RNA sequence: GGCGGCGUAGCUCAGCUGGCUAGAGCAUACGGUUCAUACCCGUAGGGUCAGGGGUUCAAAUCCCUUCGCCGCCA
C-alpha cells in the first residue's frame, strides 16, 4: 500500500477577493502535494472557504444579497483563481456544505456530552468591522486597537469550551513532538502563550444567525474556530457514514497556515481533537507574509496585488516560481513587480530557458537533432554529474522541510554548472574538428541530461513548463517521478530533439509599465498660509446659526440665499454652494457663521456673514460644517 | 510592561555547536566568448560583521550593555 500524505491550506474567508498573499500559501501546498505525488505518495490536498460569521452576514446585506448567494459568488472567484494558478486540490470544502455541518454537529455534541462544553455568560468588547473581540486591556483609548473604531459591549449567553482542562496535555505534546510547530520561533511563542494559562473558549453566539446552529439549543450559532477548524476532518467524512478518507488520511501531515493563525491551529485545534479523542496533526507550519514596500498587504490599505492580473501577464508558472523562490522559508518576503521580473529574467529566461535553447540548438545544428551517445567520460563530465546528483539530494531535503526557496536555489546550481560547462567545453570549437565529433556528442548528451534532471525537479513548482520542454526534448516529464532526477543517464541516446518555442522570453524591464500596487498616498506636504497670532484668530466671531429659509438666487447657478437665526436676529447670507445642496435640505440645520464679517453685496443681495464649509481642492464636493447638538443659535462656537 | 528574535557588501540574505585572507545571488565596472533569449563565462571594487565592554591563544559566532527594528502576550 502507498504511503499517504494529507496537506491542507487554511480555508479562506470570502469577505473579499483573494490577493497574492493567499496565493503564496496555496502555491506552497500545491507544490508540496505535487512533490509528494511524484514521490509515489497517495496525496490528499484540501483547500476551501470559511463562509460563516457576522461580517459575511452584514456584507451580504449591504449588497442586498442572501449570505449564501453572496459567498457563492466570491467562492466561485476563489476556484477560478486556483484553476488559473494550476492548483490541483483534491477537495474544496465549504463550511456551508451540508457534509461540513453534519461533522460540526457531531463533534460539538460529542464534546458537549462528555462535559467539555458548558453554558455561561460572555461579556466582551466587540469590533464588528474587524469581527474580533477584545478585552478591556487591549483597547486603545476605548477603541478597537486594529481599526480605531468604536467597539460594542456585548453580553450574552454562550457555550464555552474547556480549553483549560487540556493545557498540560497540549504542552506535553508540543514538547514531545518538536516538529509539531514550525518554524521554531512560532513554537516558542506558543509554548509561552500556553504557559500563561489557557482560558476557556467561547464557541457560540446569539448575536447573528449566519452560522451553523448549536445542536443542543436554538438561537445559538457555533462561533468561528469550532466551525472553521473542523473543516480539516469534515472533508474526510469524520462523524458521518462515509469516513473511509478519514481513516486513510488522518492525522494530517501538514496544516500549512500563515503565521497570523498559527495560534488557532496549534492550540484550539489540537485541544478540540484531544477532546474528541482524535489524533493530532503531525505538523503545523506557519509561513511568513508577502510584504510590499508599503507594508503588509491589506484590503483596508488598498495596496492589494491581484494575482489574476499577474497570471494573465506572466503565466502561472512564473508567479509560482517567484513566490516559492523569493520568500525565505518561514520568513516574510517582499513583493514588487520589479523583483518578479528580475527573477524571471535572471533565473528563468537567462539561465534555465537559455540553457535549454542553446543546448537544443547545438544538437540540432551538429547532430540533426539526434541525441548522440556519451563516450569516454572525463573529469569535467563527472563534475557536472556530481553537481546534479548533489543538488538532487539537497533539494529533496529542503523541499521535505517546505523550504522551496533553498530547494530551487539548489536546483539552479545545476543550471549554472551547465552554462559554465558549455563555456569550458566550447562545443562550437569541438564542432570544427571532425575528430572531436565523439567528444562533442558526449558534451551535448551531458547537457541534455543535466537539463532533464532540472526539468524533472522543477515540475512540482512549475507544472506547465515541463510539457513545453517535452516538445523539444521528448522525455516523459509529464509523468516523471521525482527519483528520476536522482539518476544520471536516463535519457536515451538517439532521442530526436526538435526546435520549440522560447520557454521564457526576456522581458525588457525598462520599456515596461509596471503596475505597482496603489501605494499609500505619498504624504504631500501641506502648503499653509502664513502663520498667524492667536490675536488674529480671536478676531473671528464664529457663531452657531440656524438656517430658517433657503432658496436659489435667480440667474445664479452657484448661489443660495439663506435666512439664518442668530440669537434674536435674523440675517441674510448668500453662499456659493448651490451645486452641492438643494435648498430644502439645509433648512433647520445648525451651521457655523463667521458673524463679524463685513457685509458684502452679492448679486444685489447683502450677505451678512459666511457659512463655514469644507471643500475638496478641485471643488468636486463640499460639505457645510454643521452642529449636531441642539445648541441655541448665537452660541459662540470657538473661543 | 513580560517573553523571544533580528541588526553581516548598494539590495535580498548564508555564515551550525568560536579557528585559515567574512560568503552567495542581484546590481556596478572591466575582460572573454559567439552555441544561445544583447545571453553565457571570468575578474574586480565594495563590509571597523549596529555601537561599547568582556571571556579566550583565537569571536560575526559566547557573555554583559547601549541603540534601532520586528514578533507573541486570546
XYZ file of C-alpha atoms in Angstrom, chain A residues 66-297:
232
model
C -28.602 36.449 0.862
C -25.377 35.384 2.551
C -25.219 32.130 0.658
C -25.694 33.795 -2.703
C -23.085 36.342 -1.768
C -20.449 33.783 -0.792
C -21.284 31.555 -3.761
C -20.202 34.365 -5.938
C -16.911 35.011 -4.178
C -16.096 31.349 -3.755
C -16.512 30.912 -7.497
C -13.784 33.530 -7.790
C -11.557 31.531 -5.428
C -11.933 28.423 -7.516
C -11.297 30.342 -10.655
C -8.083 31.726 -9.237
C -6.877 28.296 -8.178
C -7.581 26.960 -11.608
C -5.608 29.777 -13.160
C -2.731 29.061 -10.820
C -2.799 25.347 -11.649
C -3.729 24.378 -8.150
C -4.605 20.710 -8.172
C -6.569 20.228 -4.987
C -8.391 17.013 -4.219
C -11.278 18.637 -2.457
C -12.662 22.071 -1.788
C -14.539 22.215 1.482
C -17.049 24.953 2.171
C -18.268 25.480 5.701
C -21.732 25.903 4.228
C -21.603 22.374 2.825
C -24.164 20.069 4.375
C -21.454 17.491 4.995
C -19.410 20.006 6.977
C -22.367 20.961 9.130
C -23.022 17.336 9.961
C -19.484 16.828 11.141
C -19.505 20.029 13.182
C -22.740 18.994 14.837
C -21.344 15.590 15.570
C -18.125 16.785 17.139
C -19.801 19.597 19.055
C -22.348 17.218 20.502
C -19.730 14.631 21.316
C -17.655 17.111 23.250
C -20.724 18.595 24.902
C -21.963 15.195 26.009
C -18.717 14.433 27.717
C -18.908 17.708 29.569
C -16.193 19.793 27.914
C -18.652 22.341 26.584
C -20.738 24.264 29.081
C -23.029 27.254 29.107
C -22.093 30.564 30.701
C -22.229 34.296 30.070
C -19.883 36.044 27.769
C -19.041 39.673 28.137
C -16.646 41.498 25.926
C -15.890 44.358 23.621
C -16.589 43.651 20.016
C -15.467 45.431 16.888
C -17.839 44.491 14.114
C -15.793 45.552 11.096
C -12.831 43.546 12.397
C -15.066 40.786 13.677
C -12.948 40.485 16.749
C -13.496 40.507 20.456
C -11.158 42.386 22.691
C -10.512 42.517 26.358
C -10.741 45.832 28.129
C -6.978 45.845 28.408
C -6.449 45.528 24.681
C -8.464 48.567 23.731
C -6.658 51.713 22.759
C -8.372 54.679 24.345
C -11.547 52.668 24.450
C -11.471 51.943 20.718
C -10.614 48.994 18.553
C -6.829 48.541 18.568
C -6.902 47.387 14.942
C -9.067 49.924 13.204
C -9.599 52.619 15.813
C -13.350 52.499 15.536
C -15.817 52.264 18.381
C -16.424 48.894 19.929
C -19.670 47.487 21.230
C -20.056 45.917 24.650
C -21.589 42.535 24.209
C -23.012 40.406 26.953
C -24.682 37.199 26.040
C -25.246 33.617 26.975
C -22.698 31.457 25.279
C -21.285 27.999 25.235
C -17.721 27.614 26.362
C -15.149 25.010 25.578
C -12.988 23.795 28.438
C -9.623 24.528 26.942
C -8.033 24.979 30.335
C -8.511 21.313 31.089
C -6.151 20.287 28.289
C -3.396 22.791 28.915
C -0.935 20.339 30.402
C -1.554 17.657 27.845
C -1.034 20.071 24.976
C 2.186 21.408 26.407
C 3.462 17.894 26.822
C 2.536 17.032 23.248
C 4.348 20.072 21.875
C 7.438 19.291 23.873
C 7.434 15.639 22.873
C 6.907 16.398 19.194
C 9.498 19.004 18.323
C 8.373 19.208 14.699
C 4.747 19.807 15.518
C 5.014 23.592 15.306
C 7.281 25.084 12.696
C 9.189 27.311 12.443
C 10.850 27.347 15.822
C 10.077 30.956 16.709
C 6.353 30.309 16.413
C 6.722 27.248 18.559
C 8.404 29.252 21.289
C 5.672 31.830 21.169
C 3.019 29.197 21.505
C 4.696 27.476 24.432
C 4.934 30.827 26.094
C 1.306 31.507 25.451
C 0.147 28.220 26.897
C 2.313 28.614 29.959
C 0.490 31.822 30.792
C -2.604 29.717 31.243
C -5.437 28.985 28.870
C -8.881 30.447 29.242
C -11.952 28.599 28.140
C -13.045 29.471 24.653
C -16.363 30.958 23.735
C -17.742 28.785 20.976
C -21.229 30.123 20.317
C -23.005 33.354 19.541
C -26.549 34.594 19.619
C -25.977 37.992 18.015
C -26.037 36.762 14.468
C -27.613 33.900 12.602
C -25.269 33.180 9.723
C -23.561 30.097 11.049
C -24.018 26.503 11.997
C -26.716 26.188 14.689
C -25.640 24.803 18.031
C -27.222 21.353 18.009
C -28.469 21.476 21.587
C -30.116 24.862 21.777
C -31.913 27.019 19.295
C -30.827 30.588 18.752
C -27.133 29.816 19.215
C -24.733 29.636 16.345
C -21.325 27.972 16.504
C -18.659 30.613 16.595
C -15.725 30.725 14.234
C -12.962 28.328 15.251
C -15.063 25.374 16.213
C -16.706 25.674 12.840
C -13.729 26.607 10.693
C -11.042 24.278 12.028
C -13.288 21.270 11.805
C -13.094 21.540 8.013
C -9.882 19.538 8.144
C -11.784 16.459 9.200
C -15.247 17.157 7.847
C -13.799 16.996 4.350
C -12.590 13.495 5.194
C -16.011 12.379 6.354
C -15.371 12.289 10.084
C -18.576 11.970 12.074
C -20.514 10.765 9.094
C -21.080 7.441 7.417
C -18.509 7.920 4.680
C -15.349 8.101 6.697
C -13.018 5.996 4.579
C -10.945 9.034 3.762
C -10.698 9.904 7.416
C -9.358 6.515 8.290
C -6.940 6.672 5.413
C -5.562 10.192 5.759
C -5.969 11.393 9.330
C -3.882 12.666 11.069
C -2.869 15.377 8.614
C 0.777 15.546 7.702
C 0.843 19.310 7.330
C -1.530 22.132 8.058
C 0.021 24.955 6.110
C -1.028 28.332 7.508
C 0.011 31.963 7.591
C 1.841 33.000 10.715
C -1.154 35.016 11.898
C -3.288 31.953 12.527
C -0.671 29.626 13.975
C -2.151 30.008 17.420
C -5.557 28.727 16.470
C -4.048 25.760 14.714
C -1.634 24.824 17.450
C -3.794 25.426 20.500
C -7.504 25.461 19.803
C -7.443 22.819 17.097
C -5.317 20.276 18.966
C -7.479 20.692 22.045
C -10.650 20.157 20.048
C -9.056 16.997 18.706
C -7.949 15.861 22.146
C -11.428 16.390 23.493
C -12.812 14.391 20.596
C -10.192 11.729 21.254
C -8.643 12.084 17.833
C -5.027 12.142 16.805
C -3.290 15.488 16.370
C -1.860 16.707 13.072
C 1.803 15.924 12.579
C 2.820 19.424 11.683
C 1.533 22.965 11.610
C 3.732 25.190 9.508
C 3.355 28.954 9.790
C 4.870 30.664 6.807
C 5.640 34.351 6.553
C 3.858 37.144 4.801
C 4.372 38.617 1.434
C 5.109 42.232 2.157
C 5.051 45.208 -0.096
C 7.416 48.101 0.191
C 4.474 49.922 1.655
C 3.999 47.281 4.348
C 1.608 44.431 4.795
C -0.893 43.832 2.090
